[in-house]
mmCIF file of C-alpha atoms and ligand atoms in Angstrom:
data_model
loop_
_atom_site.group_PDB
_atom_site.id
_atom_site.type_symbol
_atom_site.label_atom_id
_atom_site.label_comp_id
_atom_site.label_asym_id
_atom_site.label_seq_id
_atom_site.Cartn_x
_atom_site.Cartn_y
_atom_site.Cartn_z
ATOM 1 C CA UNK G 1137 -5.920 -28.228 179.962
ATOM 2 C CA UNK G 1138 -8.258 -26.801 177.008
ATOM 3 C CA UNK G 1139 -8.053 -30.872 175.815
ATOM 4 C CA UNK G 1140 -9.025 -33.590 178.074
ATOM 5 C CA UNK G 1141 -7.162 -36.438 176.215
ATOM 6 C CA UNK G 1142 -6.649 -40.106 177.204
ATOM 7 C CA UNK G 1143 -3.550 -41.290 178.062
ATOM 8 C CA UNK G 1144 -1.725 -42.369 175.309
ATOM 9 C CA UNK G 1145 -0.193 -45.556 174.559
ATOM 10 C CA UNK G 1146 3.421 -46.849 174.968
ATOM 11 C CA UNK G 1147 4.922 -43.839 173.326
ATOM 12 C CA UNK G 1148 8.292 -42.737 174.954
ATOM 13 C CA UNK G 1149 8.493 -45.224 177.525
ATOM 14 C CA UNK G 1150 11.582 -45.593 179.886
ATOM 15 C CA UNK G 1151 12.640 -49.386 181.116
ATOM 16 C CA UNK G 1152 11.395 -49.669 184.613
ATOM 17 C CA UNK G 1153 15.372 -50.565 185.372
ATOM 18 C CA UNK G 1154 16.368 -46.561 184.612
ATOM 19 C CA UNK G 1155 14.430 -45.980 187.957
ATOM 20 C CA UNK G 1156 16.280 -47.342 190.608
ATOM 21 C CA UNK G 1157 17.734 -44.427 192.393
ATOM 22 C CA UNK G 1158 21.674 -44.505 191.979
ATOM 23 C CA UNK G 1159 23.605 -42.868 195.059
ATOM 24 C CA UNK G 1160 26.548 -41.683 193.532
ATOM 25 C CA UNK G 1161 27.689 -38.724 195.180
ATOM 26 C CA UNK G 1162 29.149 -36.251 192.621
ATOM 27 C CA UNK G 1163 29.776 -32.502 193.519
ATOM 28 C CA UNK G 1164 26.976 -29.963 192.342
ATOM 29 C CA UNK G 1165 29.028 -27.999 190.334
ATOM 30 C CA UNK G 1166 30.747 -31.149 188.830
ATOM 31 C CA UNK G 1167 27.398 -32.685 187.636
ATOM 32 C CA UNK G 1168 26.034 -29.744 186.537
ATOM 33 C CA UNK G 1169 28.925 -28.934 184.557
ATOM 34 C CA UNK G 1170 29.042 -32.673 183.332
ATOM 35 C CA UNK G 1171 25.645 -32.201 182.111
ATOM 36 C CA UNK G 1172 26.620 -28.981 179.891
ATOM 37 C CA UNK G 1173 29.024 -30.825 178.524
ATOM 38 C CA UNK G 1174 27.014 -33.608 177.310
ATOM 39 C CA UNK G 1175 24.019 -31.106 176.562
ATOM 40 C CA UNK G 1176 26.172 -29.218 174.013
ATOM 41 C CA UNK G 1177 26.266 -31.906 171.497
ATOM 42 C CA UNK G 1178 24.413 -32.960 168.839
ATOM 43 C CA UNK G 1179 20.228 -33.123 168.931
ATOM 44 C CA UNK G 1180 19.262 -36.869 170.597
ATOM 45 C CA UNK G 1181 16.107 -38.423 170.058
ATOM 46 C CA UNK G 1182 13.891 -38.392 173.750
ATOM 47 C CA UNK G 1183 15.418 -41.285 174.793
ATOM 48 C CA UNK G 1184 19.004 -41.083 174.394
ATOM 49 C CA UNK G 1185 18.473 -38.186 176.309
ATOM 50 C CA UNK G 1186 18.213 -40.326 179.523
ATOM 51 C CA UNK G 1187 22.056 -40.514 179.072
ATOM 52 C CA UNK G 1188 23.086 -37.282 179.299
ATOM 53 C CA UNK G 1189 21.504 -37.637 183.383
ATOM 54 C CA UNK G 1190 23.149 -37.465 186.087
ATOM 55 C CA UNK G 1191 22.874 -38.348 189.614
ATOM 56 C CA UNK G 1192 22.237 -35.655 192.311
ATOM 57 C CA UNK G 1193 23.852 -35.433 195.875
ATOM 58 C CA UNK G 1194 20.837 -34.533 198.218
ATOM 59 C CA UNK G 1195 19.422 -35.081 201.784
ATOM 60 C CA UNK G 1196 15.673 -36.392 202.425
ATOM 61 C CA UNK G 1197 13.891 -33.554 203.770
ATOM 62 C CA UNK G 1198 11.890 -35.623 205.709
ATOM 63 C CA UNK G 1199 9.479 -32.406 207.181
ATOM 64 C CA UNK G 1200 8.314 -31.529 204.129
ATOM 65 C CA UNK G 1201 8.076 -34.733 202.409
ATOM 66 C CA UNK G 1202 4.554 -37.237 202.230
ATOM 67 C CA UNK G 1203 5.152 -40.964 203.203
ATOM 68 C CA UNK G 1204 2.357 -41.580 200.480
ATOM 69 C CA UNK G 1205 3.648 -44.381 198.102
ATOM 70 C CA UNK G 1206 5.792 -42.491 194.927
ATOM 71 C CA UNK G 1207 4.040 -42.503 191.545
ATOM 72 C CA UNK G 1208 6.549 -44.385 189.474
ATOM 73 C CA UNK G 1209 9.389 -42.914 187.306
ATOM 74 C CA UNK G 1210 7.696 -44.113 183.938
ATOM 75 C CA UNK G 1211 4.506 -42.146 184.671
ATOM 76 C CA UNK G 1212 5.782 -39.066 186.064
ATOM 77 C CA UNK G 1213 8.200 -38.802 182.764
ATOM 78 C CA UNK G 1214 5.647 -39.933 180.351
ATOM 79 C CA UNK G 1215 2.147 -38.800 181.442
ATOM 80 C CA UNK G 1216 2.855 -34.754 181.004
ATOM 81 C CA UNK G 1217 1.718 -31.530 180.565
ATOM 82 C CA UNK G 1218 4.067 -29.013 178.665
ATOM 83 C CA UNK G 1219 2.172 -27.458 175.847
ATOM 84 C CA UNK G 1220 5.509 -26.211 174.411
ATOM 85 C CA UNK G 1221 6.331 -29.775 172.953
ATOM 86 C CA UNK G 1222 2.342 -30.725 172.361
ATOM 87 C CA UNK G 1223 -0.755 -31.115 174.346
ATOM 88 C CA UNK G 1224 -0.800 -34.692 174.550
ATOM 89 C CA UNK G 1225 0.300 -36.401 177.378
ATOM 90 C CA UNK G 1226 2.756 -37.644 175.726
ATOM 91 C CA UNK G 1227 3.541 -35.088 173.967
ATOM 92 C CA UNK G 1228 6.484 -34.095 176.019
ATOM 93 C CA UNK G 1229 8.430 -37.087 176.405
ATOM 94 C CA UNK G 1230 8.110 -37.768 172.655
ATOM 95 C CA UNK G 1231 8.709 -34.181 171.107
ATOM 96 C CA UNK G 1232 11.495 -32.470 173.739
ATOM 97 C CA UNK G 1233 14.655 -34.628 172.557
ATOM 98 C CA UNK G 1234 15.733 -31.386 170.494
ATOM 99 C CA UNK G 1235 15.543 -29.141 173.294
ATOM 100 C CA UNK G 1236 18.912 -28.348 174.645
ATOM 101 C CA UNK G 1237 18.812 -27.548 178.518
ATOM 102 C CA UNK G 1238 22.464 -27.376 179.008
ATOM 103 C CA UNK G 1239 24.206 -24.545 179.246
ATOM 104 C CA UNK G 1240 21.310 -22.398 180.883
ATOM 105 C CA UNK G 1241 21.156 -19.179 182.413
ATOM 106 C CA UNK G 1242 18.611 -17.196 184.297
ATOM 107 C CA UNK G 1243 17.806 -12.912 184.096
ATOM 108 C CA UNK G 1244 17.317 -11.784 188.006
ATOM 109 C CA UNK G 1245 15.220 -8.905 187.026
ATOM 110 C CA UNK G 1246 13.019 -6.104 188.844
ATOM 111 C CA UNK G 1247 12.594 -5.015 192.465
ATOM 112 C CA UNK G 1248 16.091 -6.317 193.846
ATOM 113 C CA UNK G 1249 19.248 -4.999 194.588
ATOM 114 C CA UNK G 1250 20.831 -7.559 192.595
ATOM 115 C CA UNK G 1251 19.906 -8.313 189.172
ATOM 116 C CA UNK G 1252 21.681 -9.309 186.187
ATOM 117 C CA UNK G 1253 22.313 -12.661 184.390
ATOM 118 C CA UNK G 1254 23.596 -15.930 186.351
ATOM 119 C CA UNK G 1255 24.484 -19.396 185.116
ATOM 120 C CA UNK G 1256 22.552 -22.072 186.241
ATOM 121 C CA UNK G 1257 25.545 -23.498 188.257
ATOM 122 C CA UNK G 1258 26.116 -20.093 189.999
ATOM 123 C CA UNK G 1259 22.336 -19.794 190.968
ATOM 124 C CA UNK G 1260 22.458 -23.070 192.592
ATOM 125 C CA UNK G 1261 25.917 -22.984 193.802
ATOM 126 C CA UNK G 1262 25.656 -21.914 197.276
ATOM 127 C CA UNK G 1263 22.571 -24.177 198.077
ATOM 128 C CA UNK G 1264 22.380 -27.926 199.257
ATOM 129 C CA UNK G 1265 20.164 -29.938 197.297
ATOM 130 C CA UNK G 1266 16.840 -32.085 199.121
ATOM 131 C CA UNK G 1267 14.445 -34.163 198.113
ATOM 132 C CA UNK G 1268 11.432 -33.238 199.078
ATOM 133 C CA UNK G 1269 8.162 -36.071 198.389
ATOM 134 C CA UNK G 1270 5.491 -34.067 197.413
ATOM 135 C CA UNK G 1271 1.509 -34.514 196.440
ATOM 136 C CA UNK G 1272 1.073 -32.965 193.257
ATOM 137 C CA UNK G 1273 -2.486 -32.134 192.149
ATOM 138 C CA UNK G 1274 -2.955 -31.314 188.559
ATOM 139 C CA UNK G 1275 -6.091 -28.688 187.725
ATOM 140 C CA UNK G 1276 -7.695 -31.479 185.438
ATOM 141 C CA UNK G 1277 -8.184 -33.740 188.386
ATOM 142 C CA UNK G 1278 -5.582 -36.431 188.682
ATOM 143 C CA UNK G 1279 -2.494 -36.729 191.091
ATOM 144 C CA UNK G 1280 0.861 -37.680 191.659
ATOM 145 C CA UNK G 1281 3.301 -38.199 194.422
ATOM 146 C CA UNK G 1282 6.895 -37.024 193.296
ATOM 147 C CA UNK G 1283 10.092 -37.198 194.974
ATOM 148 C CA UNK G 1284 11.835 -34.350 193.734
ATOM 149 C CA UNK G 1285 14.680 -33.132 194.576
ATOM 150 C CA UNK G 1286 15.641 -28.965 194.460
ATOM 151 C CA UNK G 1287 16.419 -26.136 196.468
ATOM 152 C CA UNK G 1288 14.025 -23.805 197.999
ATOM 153 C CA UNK G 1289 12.819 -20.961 196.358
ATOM 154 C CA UNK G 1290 12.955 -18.926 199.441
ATOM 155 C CA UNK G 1291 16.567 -19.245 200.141
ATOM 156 C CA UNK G 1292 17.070 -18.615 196.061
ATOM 157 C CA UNK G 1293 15.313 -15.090 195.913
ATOM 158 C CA UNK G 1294 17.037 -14.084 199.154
ATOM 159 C CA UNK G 1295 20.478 -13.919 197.793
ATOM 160 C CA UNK G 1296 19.238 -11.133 195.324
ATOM 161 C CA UNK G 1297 17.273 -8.765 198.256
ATOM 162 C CA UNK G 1298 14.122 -7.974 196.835
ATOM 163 C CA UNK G 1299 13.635 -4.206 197.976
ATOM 164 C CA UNK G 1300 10.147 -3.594 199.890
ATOM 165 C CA UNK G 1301 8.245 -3.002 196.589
ATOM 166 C CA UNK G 1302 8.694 -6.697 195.557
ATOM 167 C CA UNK G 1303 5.097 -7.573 196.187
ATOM 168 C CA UNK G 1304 5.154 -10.451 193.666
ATOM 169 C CA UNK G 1305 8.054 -12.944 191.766
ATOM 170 C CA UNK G 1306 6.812 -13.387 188.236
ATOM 171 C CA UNK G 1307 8.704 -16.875 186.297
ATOM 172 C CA UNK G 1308 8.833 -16.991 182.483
ATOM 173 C CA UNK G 1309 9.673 -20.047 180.306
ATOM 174 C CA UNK G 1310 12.196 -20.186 177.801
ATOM 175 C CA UNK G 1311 10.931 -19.142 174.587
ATOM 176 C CA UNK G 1312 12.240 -21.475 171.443
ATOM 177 C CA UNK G 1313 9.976 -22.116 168.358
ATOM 178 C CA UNK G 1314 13.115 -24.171 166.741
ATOM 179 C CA UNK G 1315 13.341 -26.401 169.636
ATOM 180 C CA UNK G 1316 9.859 -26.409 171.041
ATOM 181 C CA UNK G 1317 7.075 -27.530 168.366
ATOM 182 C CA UNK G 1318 4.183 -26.240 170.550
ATOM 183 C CA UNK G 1319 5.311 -23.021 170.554
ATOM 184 C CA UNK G 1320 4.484 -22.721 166.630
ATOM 185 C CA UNK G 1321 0.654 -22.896 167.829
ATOM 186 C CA UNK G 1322 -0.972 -20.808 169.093
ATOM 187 C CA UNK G 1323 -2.421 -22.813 171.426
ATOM 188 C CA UNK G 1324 -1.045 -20.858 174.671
ATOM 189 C CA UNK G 1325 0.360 -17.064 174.314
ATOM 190 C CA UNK G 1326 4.323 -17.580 174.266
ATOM 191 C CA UNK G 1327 6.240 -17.259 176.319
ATOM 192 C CA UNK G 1328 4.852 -19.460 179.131
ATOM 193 C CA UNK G 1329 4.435 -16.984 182.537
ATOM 194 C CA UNK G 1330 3.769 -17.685 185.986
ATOM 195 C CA UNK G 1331 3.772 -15.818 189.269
ATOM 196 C CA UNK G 1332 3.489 -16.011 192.879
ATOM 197 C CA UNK G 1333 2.719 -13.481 195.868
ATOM 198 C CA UNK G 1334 6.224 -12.831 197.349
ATOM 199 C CA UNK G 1335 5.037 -14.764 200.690
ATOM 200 C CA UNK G 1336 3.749 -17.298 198.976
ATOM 201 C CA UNK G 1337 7.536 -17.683 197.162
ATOM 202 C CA UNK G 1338 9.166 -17.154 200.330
ATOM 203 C CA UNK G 1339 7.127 -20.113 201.763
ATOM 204 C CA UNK G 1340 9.409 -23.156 202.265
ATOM 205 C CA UNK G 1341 7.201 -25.326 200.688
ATOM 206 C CA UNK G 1342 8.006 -23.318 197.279
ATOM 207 C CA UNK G 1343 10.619 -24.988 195.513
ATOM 208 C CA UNK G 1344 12.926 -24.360 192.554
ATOM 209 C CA UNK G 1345 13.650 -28.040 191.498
ATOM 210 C CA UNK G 1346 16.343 -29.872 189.596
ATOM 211 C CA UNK G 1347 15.561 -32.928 189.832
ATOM 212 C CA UNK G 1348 13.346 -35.975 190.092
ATOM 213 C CA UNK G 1349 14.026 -39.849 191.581
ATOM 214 C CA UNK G 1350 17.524 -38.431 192.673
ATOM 215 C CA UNK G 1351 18.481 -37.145 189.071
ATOM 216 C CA UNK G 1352 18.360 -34.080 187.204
ATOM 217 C CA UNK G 1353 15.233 -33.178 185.270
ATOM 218 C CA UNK G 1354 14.199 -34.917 181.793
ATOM 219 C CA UNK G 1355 12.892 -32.504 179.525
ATOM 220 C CA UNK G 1356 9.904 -33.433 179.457
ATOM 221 C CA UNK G 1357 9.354 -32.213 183.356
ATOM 222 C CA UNK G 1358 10.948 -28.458 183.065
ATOM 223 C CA UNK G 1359 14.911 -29.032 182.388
ATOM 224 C CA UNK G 1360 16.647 -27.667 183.709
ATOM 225 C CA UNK G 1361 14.803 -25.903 186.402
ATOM 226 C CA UNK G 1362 10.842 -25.897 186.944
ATOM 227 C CA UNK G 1363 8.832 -24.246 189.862
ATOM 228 C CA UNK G 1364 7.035 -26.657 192.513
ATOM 229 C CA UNK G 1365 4.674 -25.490 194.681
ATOM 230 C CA UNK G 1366 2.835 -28.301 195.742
ATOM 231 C CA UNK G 1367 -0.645 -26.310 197.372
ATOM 232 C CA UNK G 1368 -1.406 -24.901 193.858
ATOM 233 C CA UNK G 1369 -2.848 -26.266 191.027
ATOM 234 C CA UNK G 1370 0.232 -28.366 188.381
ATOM 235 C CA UNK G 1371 -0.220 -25.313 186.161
ATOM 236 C CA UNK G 1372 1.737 -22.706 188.365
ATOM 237 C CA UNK G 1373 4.667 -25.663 188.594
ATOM 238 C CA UNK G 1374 6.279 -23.293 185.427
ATOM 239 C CA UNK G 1375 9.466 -24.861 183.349
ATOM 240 C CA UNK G 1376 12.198 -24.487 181.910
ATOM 241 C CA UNK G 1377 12.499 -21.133 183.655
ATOM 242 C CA UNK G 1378 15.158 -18.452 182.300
ATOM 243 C CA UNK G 1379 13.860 -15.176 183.779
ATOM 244 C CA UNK G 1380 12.686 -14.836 187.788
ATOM 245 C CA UNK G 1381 11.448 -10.810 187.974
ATOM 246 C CA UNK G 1382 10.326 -9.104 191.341
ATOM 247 C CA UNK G 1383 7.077 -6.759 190.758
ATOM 248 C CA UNK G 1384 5.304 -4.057 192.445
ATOM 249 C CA UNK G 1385 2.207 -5.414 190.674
ATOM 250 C CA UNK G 1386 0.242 -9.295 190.100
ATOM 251 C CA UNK G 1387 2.332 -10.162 187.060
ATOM 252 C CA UNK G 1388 -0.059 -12.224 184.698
ATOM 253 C CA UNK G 1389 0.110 -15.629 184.299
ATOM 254 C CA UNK G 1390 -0.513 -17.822 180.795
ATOM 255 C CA UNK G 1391 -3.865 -19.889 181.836
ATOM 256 C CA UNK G 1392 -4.967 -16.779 183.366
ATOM 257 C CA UNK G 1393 -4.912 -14.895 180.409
ATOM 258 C CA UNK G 1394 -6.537 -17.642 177.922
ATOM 259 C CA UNK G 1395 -9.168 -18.305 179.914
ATOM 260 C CA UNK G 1396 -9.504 -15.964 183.016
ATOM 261 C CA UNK G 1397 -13.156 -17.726 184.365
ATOM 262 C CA UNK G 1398 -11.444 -21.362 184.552
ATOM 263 C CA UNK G 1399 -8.066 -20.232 185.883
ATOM 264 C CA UNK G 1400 -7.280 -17.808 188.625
ATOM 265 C CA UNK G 1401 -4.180 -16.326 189.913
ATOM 266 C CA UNK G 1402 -3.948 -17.889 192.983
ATOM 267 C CA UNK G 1403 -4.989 -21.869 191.942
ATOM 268 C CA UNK G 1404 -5.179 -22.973 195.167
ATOM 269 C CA UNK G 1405 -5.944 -26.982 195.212
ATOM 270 C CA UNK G 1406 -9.711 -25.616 196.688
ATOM 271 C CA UNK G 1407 -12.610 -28.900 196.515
ATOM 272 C CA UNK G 1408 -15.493 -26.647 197.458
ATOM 273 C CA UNK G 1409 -14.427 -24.392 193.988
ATOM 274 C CA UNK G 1410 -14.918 -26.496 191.327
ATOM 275 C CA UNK G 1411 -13.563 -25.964 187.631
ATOM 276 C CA UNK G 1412 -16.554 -24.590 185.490
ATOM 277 C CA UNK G 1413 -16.399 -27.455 183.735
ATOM 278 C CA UNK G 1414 -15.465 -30.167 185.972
ATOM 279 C CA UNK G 1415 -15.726 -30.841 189.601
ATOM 280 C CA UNK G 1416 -12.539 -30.906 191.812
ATOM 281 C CA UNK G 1417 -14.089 -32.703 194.577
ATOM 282 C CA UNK G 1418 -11.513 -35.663 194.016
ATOM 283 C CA UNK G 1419 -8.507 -36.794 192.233
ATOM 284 C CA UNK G 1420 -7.046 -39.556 190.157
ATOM 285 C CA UNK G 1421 -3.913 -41.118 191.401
ATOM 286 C CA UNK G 1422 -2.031 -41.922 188.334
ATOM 287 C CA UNK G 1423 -0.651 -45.403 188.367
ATOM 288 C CA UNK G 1424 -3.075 -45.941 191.440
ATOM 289 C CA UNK G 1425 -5.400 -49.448 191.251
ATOM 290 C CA UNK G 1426 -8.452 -49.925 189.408
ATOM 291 C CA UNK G 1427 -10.827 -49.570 193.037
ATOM 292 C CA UNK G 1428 -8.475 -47.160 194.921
ATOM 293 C CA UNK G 1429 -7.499 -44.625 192.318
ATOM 294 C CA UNK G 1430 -10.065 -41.851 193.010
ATOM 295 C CA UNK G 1431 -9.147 -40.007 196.293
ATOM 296 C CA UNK G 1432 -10.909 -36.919 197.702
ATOM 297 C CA UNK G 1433 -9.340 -33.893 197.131
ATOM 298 C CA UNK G 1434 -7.625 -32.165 200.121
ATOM 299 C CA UNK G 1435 -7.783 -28.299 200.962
ATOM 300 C CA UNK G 1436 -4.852 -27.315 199.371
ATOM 301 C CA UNK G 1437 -3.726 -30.315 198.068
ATOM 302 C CA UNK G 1438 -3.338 -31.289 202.075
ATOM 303 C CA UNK G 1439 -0.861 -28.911 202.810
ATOM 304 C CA UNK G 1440 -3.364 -26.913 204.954
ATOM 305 C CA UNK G 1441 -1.859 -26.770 208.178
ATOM 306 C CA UNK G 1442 1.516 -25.120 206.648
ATOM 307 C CA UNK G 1443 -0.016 -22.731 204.109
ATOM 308 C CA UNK G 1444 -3.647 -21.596 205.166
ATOM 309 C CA UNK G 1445 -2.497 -18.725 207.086
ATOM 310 C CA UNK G 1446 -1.198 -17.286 204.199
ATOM 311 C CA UNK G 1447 -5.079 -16.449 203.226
ATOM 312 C CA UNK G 1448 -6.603 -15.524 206.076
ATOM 313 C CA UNK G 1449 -9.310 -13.759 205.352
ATOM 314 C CA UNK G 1450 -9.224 -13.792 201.899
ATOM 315 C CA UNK G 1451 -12.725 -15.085 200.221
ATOM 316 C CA UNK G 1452 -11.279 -18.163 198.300
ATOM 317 C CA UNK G 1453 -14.269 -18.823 195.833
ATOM 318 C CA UNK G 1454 -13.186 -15.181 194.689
ATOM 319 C CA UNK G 1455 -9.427 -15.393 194.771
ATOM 320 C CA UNK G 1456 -9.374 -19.010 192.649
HETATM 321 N N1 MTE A 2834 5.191 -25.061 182.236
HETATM 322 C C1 MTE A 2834 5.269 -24.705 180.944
HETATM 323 N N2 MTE A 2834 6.264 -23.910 180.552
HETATM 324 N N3 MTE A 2834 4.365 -25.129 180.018
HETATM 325 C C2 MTE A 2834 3.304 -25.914 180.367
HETATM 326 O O1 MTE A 2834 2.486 -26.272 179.497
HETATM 327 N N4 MTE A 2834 2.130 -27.088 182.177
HETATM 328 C C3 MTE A 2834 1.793 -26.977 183.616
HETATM 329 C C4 MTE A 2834 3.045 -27.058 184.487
HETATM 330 N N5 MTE A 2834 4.118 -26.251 183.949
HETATM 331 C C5 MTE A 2834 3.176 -26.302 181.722
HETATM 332 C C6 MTE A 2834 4.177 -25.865 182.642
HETATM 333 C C7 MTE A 2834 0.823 -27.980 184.040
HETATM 334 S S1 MTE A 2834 -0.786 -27.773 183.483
HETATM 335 C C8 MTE A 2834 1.140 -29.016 184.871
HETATM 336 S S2 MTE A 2834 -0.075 -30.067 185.505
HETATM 337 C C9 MTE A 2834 2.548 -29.271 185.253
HETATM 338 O O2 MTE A 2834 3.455 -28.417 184.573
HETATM 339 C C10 MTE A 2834 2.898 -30.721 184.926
HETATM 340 O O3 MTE A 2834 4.203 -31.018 185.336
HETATM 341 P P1 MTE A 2834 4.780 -32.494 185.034
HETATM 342 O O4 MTE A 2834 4.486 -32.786 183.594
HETATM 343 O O5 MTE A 2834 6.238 -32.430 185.325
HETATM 344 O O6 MTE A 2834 4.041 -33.418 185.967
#
């Protein structure tokens, strides 16, 4: 986000065929297991990493999901942001075939009764999957419409009681130079961090997702669990989480601290508050036509109705 870069070329592309959406109905303990498996091999190059997906069993979750036509698989896999593998778009896709998501566990830390360490597989164990088809608004101006598919976050943080001092839920990224090129730069202070108000995390648009186009996560887009929250800014959308902590206090968050003036805590999708350096007053649909691909932006990210009350009276040029 310090780099406005064009898109790049055909680096990393994925056949337009590994998009149709397979319903194969496998248990979620059985493909997430299936997955380890597979993830504990050998390195694969980007690609080859496409094999080791599998198909998720989910339900539509048609309240919370936009009719707006889906950006396609290709561009949502290849047209990223994930300064651990690179700032280039295409960074990700092309530099994250190294990075081993499989097994994964997650700390449960701070202001909860229960903390401690969980697998991946136990975290999500109790919870059905959705998809959920969500507008995603990046802070550089262009948009997406992703089908993901996840669990909410809500339902997640509930399991471990947050006590009445958890004010906040702060999310850090795994942290793994040897795997992750971009974290040899300084480009971003490592590891990655993110937080939300606890209301905001209890919301049930917040989601802790899995997957994308009915299968799990690529690397490239947070395997093998990212944060979506789909009335902020991309940049709170943190990946490859392995610690979720409760706080007392605003935990800080990484574009926050490298450049507090462009990037608040709250990154609300806000047109009236532009960037310092760019206006936010619309958005490029990625993959959209050459007349109709600049749409106004929407008060947060045109999830108003649902999530507005959360800031009532809160002056929102202040609290970017
Ligand atoms: N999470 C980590 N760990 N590192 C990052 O660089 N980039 C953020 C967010 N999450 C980022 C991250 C930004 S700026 C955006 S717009 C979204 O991821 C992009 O998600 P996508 O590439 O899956 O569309």
């Amino acid at each position: 986000m310090l780099i406005k870069r064009p898109r790049p070329g055909d680096t990393a592309r994925i056949a337009p065929s590994e998009i149709t959406p397979e319903r194969v109905y496998v248990s979620r303990r059985e493909l997430l297991q299936g997955a380890l498996a597979l993830g504990a091999g050998a390195a694969a190059p980007a690609l080859a990493l496409g094999a080791t997906q599998r198909s998720l069993q989910f339900a539509r979750n048609g309240r919370y999901s936009t009719d707006e036509k889906l950006t396609s698989y290709e561009d949502i896999t290849t047209y990223n942001n994930f300064y651990e593998f690179g700032t280039a778009k295409g960074a990700p896709a092309a530099n994250s075939g190294r990075f081993k998501s499989m097994p994964w566990s997650i700390g449960i830390a701070g202001e909860a009764e229960v903390t401690g360490t969980f697998s991946l597989e136990d975290l999500l164990e109790p919870h059905a999957l959705e998809e959920r088809i969500y507008r995603m608004r990046c802070v550089e101006a262009w948009s997406m419409v992703i089908p993901w598919v996840g669990v909410p976050l809500g339902a997640v943080l509930k399991r471990f009681k947050p006590t009445s001092k958890a004010k906040y839920v702060a999310f850090k990224t795994v942290l793994r130079p040897d795997e992750m090129p971009g974290q040899r730069s300084r480009v971003l202070a490592w590891p990655y961090v993110e937080g939300l108000r606890i209301d905001e995390a209890m919301h049930p648009l917040s989601l802790l997702a899995v997957g994308l186009y009915g299968k799990t996560l690529l690397n490239q887009n947070g395997a093998p669990l990212r944060l979506v929250v789909p009335w902020k800014y991309g940049f709170k959308g943190i990946k490859s989480i392995v610690e979720i902590r409760f706080t007392e206090r605003q935990p800080p968050t990484s574009w926050n601290l490298s450049a507090p003036h462009e990037y608040g805590f709250y990154a609300n999708v806000n047109p009236n508050v532009d960037h310092p350096r760019w206006s936010q007053a619309r958005e490029r649909r990625i993959g959209g036509g050459l007349f109709d691909s600049r749409v106004p932006t929407l008060m947060f990210n045109g999830y108003e109705q649902e999530v507005a009350s959360l800031y009532a009276g809160m002056d929102l040029a202040k609290y970017y």
